[in-house]
Short mmCIF file of C-alpha atoms and ligand atoms in Angstrom, two decimals:
data_model
loop_
_atom_site.label_atom_id
_atom_site.label_comp_id
_atom_site.label_asym_id
_atom_site.label_seq_id
_atom_site.Cartn_x
_atom_site.Cartn_y
_atom_site.Cartn_z
CA UNK A 136 128.40 77.05 113.38
CA UNK A 137 125.37 74.93 114.08
CA UNK A 138 126.15 74.61 117.77
CA UNK A 139 126.77 78.31 118.10
CA UNK A 140 123.41 78.89 116.53
CA UNK A 141 121.83 76.37 118.85
CA UNK A 142 123.39 78.08 121.79
CA UNK A 143 122.03 81.42 120.70
CA UNK A 144 118.56 80.02 120.08
CA UNK A 145 118.65 78.34 123.43
CA UNK A 146 119.58 81.51 125.16
CA UNK A 147 116.37 82.97 123.85
CA UNK A 148 113.89 80.20 123.52
CA UNK A 149 114.98 77.38 125.76
CA UNK A 150 115.25 79.00 129.01
CA UNK A 151 115.07 82.65 128.28
CA UNK A 152 117.70 83.48 130.84
CA UNK A 153 117.85 87.20 131.18
CA UNK A 154 120.81 89.41 130.50
CA UNK A 155 121.40 90.22 134.11
CA UNK A 156 120.08 93.72 134.44
CA UNK A 157 116.55 93.39 135.67
CA UNK A 158 115.88 95.58 138.63
CA UNK A 159 112.29 94.89 139.35
CA UNK A 160 110.24 91.79 139.51
CA UNK A 161 106.62 90.95 139.94
CA UNK A 162 107.68 88.35 142.43
CA UNK A 163 110.00 90.39 144.59
CA UNK A 164 108.07 90.39 147.81
CA UNK A 165 107.99 92.71 150.70
CA UNK A 166 106.75 90.88 153.75
CA UNK A 167 103.37 92.32 154.65
CA UNK A 168 102.63 92.52 158.33
CA UNK A 169 100.57 89.39 158.81
CA UNK A 170 99.59 88.75 162.39
CA UNK A 171 101.07 85.76 164.10
CA UNK A 172 100.26 84.10 167.34
CA UNK A 173 100.51 80.94 169.35
CA UNK A 174 99.73 77.95 167.13
CA UNK A 175 99.62 79.99 163.93
CA UNK A 176 101.47 78.54 160.95
CA UNK A 177 103.88 80.98 159.32
CA UNK A 178 102.69 82.77 156.17
CA UNK A 179 105.92 81.82 154.36
CA UNK A 180 107.86 78.57 154.25
CA UNK A 181 111.08 80.30 155.23
CA UNK A 182 112.73 81.20 151.93
CA UNK A 183 114.10 84.66 152.71
CA UNK A 184 114.28 85.50 148.98
CA UNK A 185 110.50 84.87 148.63
CA UNK A 186 109.21 85.43 152.15
CA UNK A 187 105.53 84.94 151.32
CA UNK A 188 105.88 81.81 149.18
CA UNK A 189 104.73 78.59 150.76
CA UNK A 190 103.64 78.40 154.37
CA UNK A 191 104.83 76.97 157.65
CA UNK A 192 103.36 74.52 160.14
CA UNK A 193 102.38 71.63 157.90
CA UNK A 194 103.54 69.37 155.14
CA UNK A 195 101.30 68.39 152.23
CA UNK A 196 101.36 64.79 150.98
CA UNK A 197 98.60 64.88 148.35
CA UNK A 198 96.53 67.31 146.32
CA UNK A 199 93.30 66.13 144.75
CA UNK A 200 92.22 68.83 142.30
CA UNK A 201 88.77 68.64 140.79
CA UNK A 202 88.63 71.51 138.33
CA UNK A 203 86.28 72.61 135.59
CA UNK A 204 87.24 75.23 133.03
CA UNK A 205 85.38 76.79 130.12
CA UNK A 206 87.56 78.71 127.64
CA UNK A 207 84.51 80.59 126.31
CA UNK A 208 83.83 82.28 129.65
CA UNK A 209 87.33 81.85 131.14
CA UNK A 210 85.58 80.61 134.26
CA UNK A 211 87.16 78.05 136.55
CA UNK A 212 85.48 76.11 139.34
CA UNK A 213 87.65 74.14 141.72
CA UNK A 214 87.41 71.78 144.61
CA UNK A 215 90.79 71.06 146.17
CA UNK A 216 91.18 68.31 148.76
CA UNK A 217 94.57 68.52 150.34
CA UNK A 218 96.07 65.92 152.67
CA UNK A 219 98.65 67.25 155.06
CA UNK A 220 100.34 66.63 158.39
CA UNK A 221 100.79 69.31 161.03
CA UNK A 222 104.45 69.88 161.92
CA UNK A 223 103.47 72.00 164.93
CA UNK A 224 100.28 72.51 166.92
CA UNK A 225 98.00 74.56 164.62
CA UNK A 226 95.09 76.78 165.49
CA UNK A 227 95.38 78.43 162.16
CA UNK A 228 97.41 77.97 158.97
CA UNK A 229 97.74 79.49 155.51
CA UNK A 230 97.55 78.34 151.92
CA UNK A 231 98.68 80.40 148.92
CA UNK A 232 95.93 81.43 146.51
CA UNK A 233 95.93 84.32 144.07
CA UNK A 234 92.63 85.84 143.00
CA UNK A 235 89.60 83.51 142.69
CA UNK A 236 86.73 83.46 145.18
CA UNK A 237 86.63 80.95 148.00
CA UNK A 238 83.14 79.79 149.00
CA UNK A 239 83.83 77.09 151.54
CA UNK A 240 86.70 75.58 153.49
CA UNK A 241 86.59 72.54 155.71
CA UNK A 242 89.19 70.78 157.79
CA UNK A 243 88.80 67.16 158.88
CA UNK A 244 85.27 67.22 157.50
CA UNK A 245 84.15 70.22 159.58
CA UNK A 246 83.53 73.73 158.28
CA UNK A 247 86.44 76.06 158.97
CA UNK A 248 86.56 79.84 158.98
CA UNK A 249 88.85 81.53 156.51
CA UNK A 250 90.16 84.95 155.52
CA UNK A 251 92.00 86.38 152.51
CA UNK A 252 94.86 88.85 152.51
CA UNK A 253 96.91 89.33 149.34
CA UNK A 254 97.79 85.88 148.09
CA UNK A 255 97.33 84.30 151.51
CA UNK A 256 94.28 82.24 152.42
CA UNK A 257 94.27 81.67 156.16
CA UNK A 258 92.24 78.84 157.58
CA UNK A 259 91.06 78.40 161.15
CA UNK A 260 89.86 74.83 161.77
CA UNK A 261 86.94 74.24 164.12
CA UNK A 262 89.33 72.29 166.36
CA UNK A 263 93.06 73.02 166.71
CA UNK A 264 95.29 70.45 165.04
CA UNK A 265 97.82 68.50 167.10
CA UNK A 266 101.45 68.34 166.08
CA UNK A 267 102.06 65.29 163.89
CA UNK A 268 98.38 64.79 163.16
CA UNK A 269 97.23 64.34 159.57
CA UNK A 270 94.28 66.23 158.26
CA UNK A 271 92.46 66.95 155.03
CA UNK A 272 91.57 70.50 154.09
CA UNK A 273 89.07 71.05 151.30
CA UNK A 274 88.66 74.38 149.53
CA UNK A 275 85.80 75.16 147.16
CA UNK A 276 86.62 78.09 144.89
CA UNK A 277 85.82 79.66 141.54
CA UNK A 278 86.56 82.62 139.33
CA UNK A 279 88.68 83.82 136.43
CA UNK A 280 92.31 82.82 136.89
CA UNK A 281 94.81 85.63 136.32
CA UNK A 282 98.34 84.70 135.34
CA UNK A 283 101.31 86.75 136.49
CA UNK A 284 101.75 88.93 133.40
CA UNK A 285 104.80 90.36 131.67
CA UNK A 286 106.96 90.54 134.75
CA UNK A 287 110.29 92.02 133.81
CA UNK A 288 112.34 88.89 134.30
CA UNK A 289 109.83 86.05 134.38
CA UNK A 290 107.48 86.86 131.51
CA UNK A 291 103.95 85.55 131.84
CA UNK A 292 103.36 82.45 133.93
CA UNK A 293 100.74 80.62 135.96
CA UNK A 294 97.34 79.76 134.50
CA UNK A 295 97.45 81.51 131.12
CA UNK A 296 94.22 81.56 129.07
CA UNK A 297 94.74 80.84 125.34
CA UNK A 298 92.41 81.09 122.35
CA UNK A 299 91.24 77.48 122.77
CA UNK A 300 92.04 76.73 126.43
CA UNK A 301 94.93 77.44 128.74
CA UNK A 302 98.70 77.06 128.91
CA UNK A 303 99.67 76.32 132.49
CA UNK A 304 103.34 76.75 133.47
CA UNK A 305 103.98 77.96 136.98
CA UNK A 306 107.67 78.35 137.78
CA UNK A 307 108.50 79.92 140.16
CA UNK A 308 105.28 80.60 142.09
CA UNK A 309 102.25 80.54 139.77
CA UNK A 310 100.49 77.41 141.06
CA UNK A 311 98.50 79.67 143.39
CA UNK A 312 96.86 81.23 140.30
CA UNK A 313 94.76 78.06 139.85
CA UNK A 314 94.71 76.08 143.11
CA UNK A 315 95.28 76.67 146.83
CA UNK A 316 98.78 75.40 147.48
CA UNK A 317 101.83 75.36 149.65
CA UNK A 318 103.41 77.11 146.69
CA UNK A 319 107.12 76.58 147.18
CA UNK A 320 109.37 73.73 145.99
CA UNK A 321 110.27 72.81 149.57
CA UNK A 322 106.95 70.95 149.93
CA UNK A 323 106.49 68.08 147.46
CA UNK A 324 103.31 66.03 147.16
CA UNK A 325 101.42 63.54 144.98
CA UNK A 326 98.76 64.95 142.69
CA UNK A 327 95.44 63.63 141.39
CA UNK A 328 93.56 65.68 138.82
CA UNK A 329 89.96 65.48 137.63
CA UNK A 330 89.70 68.05 134.87
CA UNK A 331 86.43 68.81 133.13
CA UNK A 332 86.41 70.79 129.88
CA UNK A 333 84.07 71.25 126.92
CA UNK A 334 83.80 68.14 124.75
CA UNK A 335 86.34 68.21 121.92
CA UNK A 336 89.10 69.73 124.03
CA UNK A 337 91.88 67.79 125.75
CA UNK A 338 93.00 68.53 129.29
CA UNK A 339 96.58 67.44 130.00
CA UNK A 340 98.10 67.04 133.44
CA UNK A 341 101.10 65.36 134.99
CA UNK A 342 101.47 61.62 135.23
CA UNK A 343 99.16 59.23 133.49
CA UNK A 344 95.44 58.93 132.79
CA UNK A 345 93.85 56.67 135.39
CA UNK A 346 90.85 55.88 133.19
CA UNK A 347 89.42 56.70 129.82
CA UNK A 348 88.06 60.24 129.60
CA UNK A 349 84.34 60.36 130.41
CA UNK A 350 82.02 62.56 128.34
CA UNK A 351 78.54 63.55 129.44
CA UNK A 352 76.37 66.58 128.77
CA UNK A 353 78.88 68.07 126.35
CA UNK A 354 81.77 68.01 128.80
CA UNK A 355 84.68 65.60 129.14
CA UNK A 356 86.49 64.73 132.35
CA UNK A 357 90.15 63.70 132.25
CA UNK A 358 91.53 61.93 135.33
CA UNK A 359 95.30 62.12 135.69
CA UNK A 360 97.53 60.99 138.50
CA UNK A 361 101.14 61.87 139.24
CA UNK A 362 102.19 59.12 141.63
CA UNK A 363 105.62 60.52 142.43
CA UNK A 364 106.30 63.54 144.61
CA UNK A 365 106.08 66.79 142.69
CA UNK A 366 106.66 70.45 143.47
CA UNK A 367 103.76 72.82 142.86
CA UNK A 368 105.36 74.82 140.02
CA UNK A 369 105.52 71.65 137.90
CA UNK A 370 101.79 70.93 138.14
CA UNK A 371 99.85 71.66 134.98
CA UNK A 372 96.36 71.53 133.48
CA UNK A 373 97.19 72.74 130.00
CA UNK A 374 94.08 72.35 127.88
CA UNK A 375 92.77 73.08 124.41
CA UNK A 376 92.67 71.49 120.99
CA UNK A 377 95.52 69.00 120.76
CA UNK A 378 96.75 66.37 118.37
CA UNK A 379 98.24 63.46 120.26
CA UNK A 380 100.73 60.73 119.61
CA UNK A 381 101.11 57.99 122.16
CA UNK A 382 103.29 54.93 122.55
CA UNK A 383 106.45 53.85 124.31
CA UNK A 384 110.11 54.74 124.03
CA UNK A 385 112.46 52.04 122.73
CA UNK A 386 113.28 51.19 126.34
CA UNK A 387 109.59 50.95 127.21
CA UNK A 388 108.74 54.23 128.96
CA UNK A 389 105.18 55.37 128.08
CA UNK A 390 105.51 58.45 125.86
CA UNK A 391 102.84 61.05 125.09
CA UNK A 392 103.36 63.99 122.76
CA UNK A 393 100.72 66.66 122.23
CA UNK A 394 100.70 69.59 119.83
CA UNK A 395 98.28 72.42 119.24
CA UNK A 396 96.98 72.05 115.63
CA UNK A 397 99.06 75.10 114.70
CA UNK A 398 102.17 73.06 115.58
CA UNK A 399 100.90 69.83 114.02
CA UNK A 400 104.10 69.52 111.95
CA UNK A 401 106.18 69.21 115.12
CA UNK A 402 104.22 66.32 116.69
CA UNK A 403 106.19 63.40 115.27
CA UNK A 404 109.56 65.03 115.91
CA UNK A 405 108.54 65.93 119.46
CA UNK A 406 107.42 62.37 120.11
CA UNK A 407 110.48 60.70 118.62
CA UNK A 408 113.08 63.04 120.08
CA UNK A 409 111.47 63.01 123.53
CA UNK A 410 111.60 59.21 123.51
CA UNK A 411 115.17 59.08 122.28
CA UNK A 412 116.37 61.67 124.78
CA UNK A 413 114.56 60.03 127.71
CA UNK A 414 116.20 56.70 126.91
CA UNK A 415 119.64 58.25 126.46
CA UNK A 416 119.48 60.12 129.77
CA UNK A 417 118.80 56.82 131.57
CA UNK A 418 122.27 55.71 130.45
CA UNK A 419 123.87 58.93 131.75
CA UNK A 420 121.80 59.86 134.83
CA UNK A 421 120.32 56.49 135.86
CA UNK A 422 116.78 55.05 135.74
CA UNK A 423 113.98 57.37 134.59
CA UNK A 424 112.37 58.54 137.83
CA UNK A 425 108.75 58.80 136.61
CA UNK A 426 106.13 56.59 134.96
CA UNK A 427 105.85 58.39 131.63
CA UNK A 428 107.57 60.96 129.45
CA UNK A 429 106.63 63.23 126.57
CA UNK A 430 106.03 66.87 125.77
CA UNK A 431 103.42 69.45 124.84
CA UNK A 432 103.63 72.27 122.29
CA UNK A 433 100.92 74.89 122.70
CA UNK A 434 100.31 78.11 120.83
CA UNK A 435 100.85 80.57 123.67
CA UNK A 436 104.04 82.55 122.86
CA UNK A 437 105.63 82.16 126.29
CA UNK A 438 109.12 82.37 124.84
CA UNK A 439 110.21 79.66 127.26
CA UNK A 440 109.66 76.03 128.03
CA UNK A 441 108.99 74.45 131.40
CA UNK A 442 109.99 70.99 132.56
CA UNK A 443 106.51 70.09 133.88
CA UNK A 444 106.84 66.66 135.49
CA UNK A 445 106.41 63.93 132.84
CA UNK A 446 105.21 66.55 130.30
CA UNK A 447 107.48 69.47 129.49
CA UNK A 448 105.58 72.39 127.98
CA UNK A 449 106.90 74.36 125.02
CA UNK A 450 105.22 77.74 124.68
CA UNK A 451 104.69 78.85 121.12
CA UNK A 452 107.68 77.51 119.24
CA UNK A 453 108.86 74.32 117.65
CA UNK A 454 111.28 72.73 120.13
CA UNK A 455 114.65 71.60 118.81
CA UNK A 456 116.68 68.70 120.16
CA UNK A 457 118.67 70.86 122.55
CA UNK A 458 115.68 72.22 124.40
CA UNK A 459 114.05 68.80 124.55
CA UNK A 460 117.32 67.45 125.98
CA UNK A 461 117.25 70.32 128.51
CA UNK A 462 113.65 69.86 129.69
CA UNK A 463 113.97 66.09 129.95
CA UNK A 464 117.24 66.33 131.91
CA UNK A 465 115.21 68.37 134.42
CA UNK A 466 113.12 65.26 135.09
CA UNK A 467 116.17 64.08 137.06
CA UNK A 468 117.58 67.46 138.10
CA UNK A 469 114.84 69.80 139.28
CA UNK A 470 111.92 67.37 139.33
CA UNK A 471 113.04 64.14 140.99
CA UNK A 472 115.70 66.13 142.88
CA UNK A 473 114.21 69.46 143.91
CA UNK A 474 115.71 72.54 145.42
CA UNK A 475 114.69 73.65 148.91
CA UNK A 476 115.54 77.28 148.31
CA UNK A 477 115.51 79.31 145.10
CA UNK A 478 119.08 80.43 145.67
CA UNK A 479 120.17 76.90 144.63
CA UNK A 480 118.52 77.17 141.19
CA UNK A 481 121.79 76.40 139.40
CA UNK A 482 121.30 72.79 140.63
CA UNK A 483 118.37 72.71 138.18
CA UNK A 484 119.39 75.02 135.37
CA UNK A 485 123.15 74.48 135.35
CA UNK A 486 122.58 70.72 135.15
CA UNK A 487 119.91 70.95 132.42
CA UNK A 488 122.08 73.32 130.39
CA UNK A 489 125.07 71.02 130.76
CA UNK A 490 122.80 68.21 129.54
CA UNK A 491 122.36 70.17 126.28
CA UNK A 492 126.13 70.10 125.87
CA UNK A 493 126.23 66.38 126.64
CA UNK A 494 123.52 65.81 124.04
CA UNK A 495 125.48 67.77 121.46
CA UNK A 496 128.58 65.73 122.27
CA UNK A 497 126.60 62.47 122.13
CA UNK A 498 125.32 63.39 118.68
CA UNK A 499 128.81 64.07 117.38
CA UNK A 500 128.21 67.79 117.11
CA UNK A 501 130.20 70.30 119.18
CA UNK A 502 131.77 68.70 122.25
CA UNK A 503 131.10 69.99 125.75
CA UNK A 504 134.69 71.22 125.74
CA UNK A 505 134.15 73.29 122.59
CA UNK A 506 130.94 74.76 124.00
CA UNK A 507 132.69 75.53 127.27
CA UNK A 508 135.57 77.22 125.43
CA UNK A 509 133.17 79.38 123.42
CA UNK A 510 131.46 80.66 126.54
CA UNK A 511 134.69 81.04 128.45
CA UNK A 512 135.96 83.33 125.71
CA UNK A 513 133.11 85.79 126.25
CA UNK A 514 134.03 89.32 127.26
CA UNK A 515 134.14 90.20 130.98
CA UNK A 516 131.13 92.47 130.40
CA UNK A 517 129.03 89.56 129.09
CA UNK A 518 125.90 88.59 131.06
CA UNK A 519 127.41 85.17 131.69
CA UNK A 520 129.82 86.81 134.14
CA UNK A 521 127.29 89.23 135.66
CA UNK A 522 126.76 87.22 138.83
CA UNK A 523 128.30 84.12 140.28
CA UNK A 524 125.68 81.38 139.73
CA UNK A 525 125.76 79.69 143.13
CA UNK A 526 123.28 82.11 144.61
CA UNK A 527 120.39 82.87 142.24
CA UNK A 528 119.23 86.48 142.31
CA UNK A 529 115.64 86.74 143.58
CA UNK A 530 114.93 89.67 141.24
CA UNK A 531 116.60 87.99 138.29
CA UNK A 532 116.16 84.29 138.97
CA UNK A 533 116.67 82.78 135.53
CA UNK A 534 119.73 84.78 134.64
CA UNK A 535 122.31 83.74 132.10
CA UNK A 536 124.88 82.88 134.76
CA UNK A 537 122.64 80.36 136.55
CA UNK A 538 122.26 78.53 133.24
CA UNK A 539 125.53 78.92 131.43
CA UNK A 540 128.09 79.49 134.15
CA UNK A 541 126.23 76.77 136.08
CA UNK A 542 126.88 74.41 133.15
CA UNK A 543 130.47 75.63 132.89
CA UNK A 544 130.95 74.80 136.58
CA UNK A 545 129.99 71.20 135.85
CA UNK A 546 132.28 71.01 132.87
CA UNK A 547 135.19 72.47 134.83
CA UNK A 548 134.45 69.93 137.56
CA UNK A 549 134.48 67.12 134.99
CA UNK A 550 137.92 68.22 133.82
CA UNK A 551 139.14 68.52 137.40
CA UNK A 552 137.98 65.11 138.71
CA UNK A 553 138.00 63.12 135.46
CA UNK A 554 135.22 61.61 133.36
CA UNK A 555 134.85 58.39 135.34
CA UNK A 556 134.34 60.12 138.70
CA UNK A 557 132.24 62.89 137.18
CA UNK A 558 129.72 60.55 135.56
CA UNK A 559 129.58 58.38 138.68
CA UNK A 560 128.87 61.59 140.58
CA UNK A 561 125.90 62.46 138.33
CA UNK A 562 124.33 59.03 138.77
CA UNK A 563 125.04 58.88 142.49
CA UNK A 564 123.59 62.37 143.02
CA UNK A 565 120.41 61.46 141.14
CA UNK A 566 120.07 58.16 142.96
CA UNK A 567 120.90 59.31 146.51
CA UNK A 568 118.29 62.08 146.48
CA UNK A 569 115.63 60.51 144.25
CA UNK A 570 112.24 62.22 144.89
CA UNK A 571 113.82 64.39 147.57
CA UNK A 572 115.44 67.77 148.12
CA UNK A 573 118.99 68.92 147.52
CA UNK A 574 121.27 71.81 148.42
CA UNK A 575 124.54 73.09 146.96
CA UNK A 576 126.65 72.11 150.02
CA UNK A 577 125.34 68.54 149.64
CA UNK A 578 126.51 68.47 146.03
CA UNK A 579 129.93 69.79 146.95
CA UNK A 580 130.24 67.22 149.75
CA UNK A 581 129.40 64.34 147.39
CA UNK A 582 131.84 65.59 144.75
CA UNK A 583 134.57 65.73 147.41
CA UNK A 584 133.71 62.28 148.73
CA UNK A 585 133.74 60.60 145.32
CA UNK A 586 136.83 62.39 144.01
CA UNK A 587 138.82 62.35 147.24
CA UNK A 588 139.68 65.98 146.49
CA UNK A 589 139.18 69.08 148.57
CA UNK A 590 136.98 71.21 146.31
CA UNK A 591 136.03 74.28 148.37
CA UNK A 592 138.29 76.60 146.44
CA UNK A 593 137.19 75.17 143.14
CA UNK A 594 133.48 75.68 143.91
CA UNK A 595 134.08 79.09 145.48
CA UNK A 596 135.71 80.28 142.26
CA UNK A 597 133.00 78.87 139.99
CA UNK A 598 129.86 79.33 142.07
CA UNK A 599 130.37 82.10 144.57
CA UNK A 600 133.14 84.51 143.62
CA UNK A 601 132.59 87.43 141.29
CA UNK A 602 134.36 87.59 137.96
CA UNK A 603 135.72 85.01 135.60
CA UNK A 604 137.29 82.00 137.32
CA UNK A 605 140.86 81.15 136.29
CA UNK A 606 141.30 77.88 134.49
N1 LIG B 961 112.81 76.14 134.09
C1 LIG B 961 112.53 76.64 132.78
C2 LIG B 961 113.63 76.14 131.87
O1 LIG B 961 114.76 76.31 132.14
C3 LIG B 961 112.44 78.14 132.72
C4 LIG B 961 111.23 78.69 133.40
C5 LIG B 961 111.18 80.17 133.30
N2 LIG B 961 110.01 80.68 134.00
C6 LIG B 961 109.49 81.87 133.72
N3 LIG B 961 108.44 82.25 134.39
N4 LIG B 961 110.00 82.59 132.79
O2 LIG B 961 113.42 75.50 130.89
ZN1 LIG B 962 115.76 74.71 132.60
#
């Protein structure tokens, strides 16, 4: 009973997978004719499902984001310094930026010319960049950030103003609503943040504080650093009034929980459960990949949570154990290991959903087998069978199948290759690709290698073929 209820709640709150019948999306993109030429970096990174997301021709290693925000005026001022390396000779390259006014761009310390078209900011350095050369591009910008609002299958995401600050959750492509970015998970980078907000508010970002917040002239600056590679959609600068609880998990991982005063009652539970879950996952998935853990509950009714690196964000609800287990499992699957293309999203969501089942089993509630059986019994018309999960639908990314049938795939695999091999596979997968990128064929190959079984048919049935797989 309780697990069924959890499952239902999760379907709505945890991940808000859709029911599989969305036909339009704010992010479905038609390639606009952007000129190209010799030495011009592509205006997309090459994900055919999202042709304008990210950019070609360079690889970013670090973002330094110096940002001020005032909730009273909703005005943001930003100075982004971005370190990158050219992967081809570049006379011109693009960044992704949505709205906001750009006042100045420089490359390698020299003023560059720039132009805007849609969400593309194209930059022409004073001197062409040689292939392999590193460079720093700085962008000064300001304005009122506009989140992507009420899209049919993604809700509201990006930089979302709230009554006392902002809730900043950017999956799949909302980073460009608050900083110029190579806004696609295929390009991971380190992040440093210097966030200045009115005194009395807290600005939260990924990683850890590098020094004590500095207050002067009625404004406080918070300096955060995420020292491990991170995709852009996981970056955050959620800010507002927050109550904080700080310490370490039993195993010693620094733990920070934050709750909007409206969710004050959830702070201790969030802190304790996040610590307990983080420690437990280290026994199942291997060492925690980052330098701190925790979670943030804000009062924006997003209806979903996001696994922001080191600080999952819960939008306008009190998170239960299952969703905390889900978001923290993403720290391994989704965050440390990132997808290169959105079509492989089940590698994030199927794994995090299966982690909920493992948590339930660990706690002596419903076993993964029971949960699997309940879903497997669903009618052929149920959303869980609407698509095979192995290729996420660009117009319906977070659909029920990617989550639930993705998790079922892992459970069926566990039954097929046995517990010992299955749990070795999870740890090996997490360890082999730590801080890197993964694809579905790589997962299949590792499962075959460790089990000594030929698994093409198995994965075809679960991930790629329509309809309900036979048991
Ligand atoms: N990755 C998140 C989760 O599974 C879901 C993010 C949904 N994003 C959105 N814009 N609705 O917890
Ligand atoms: Zn998820």
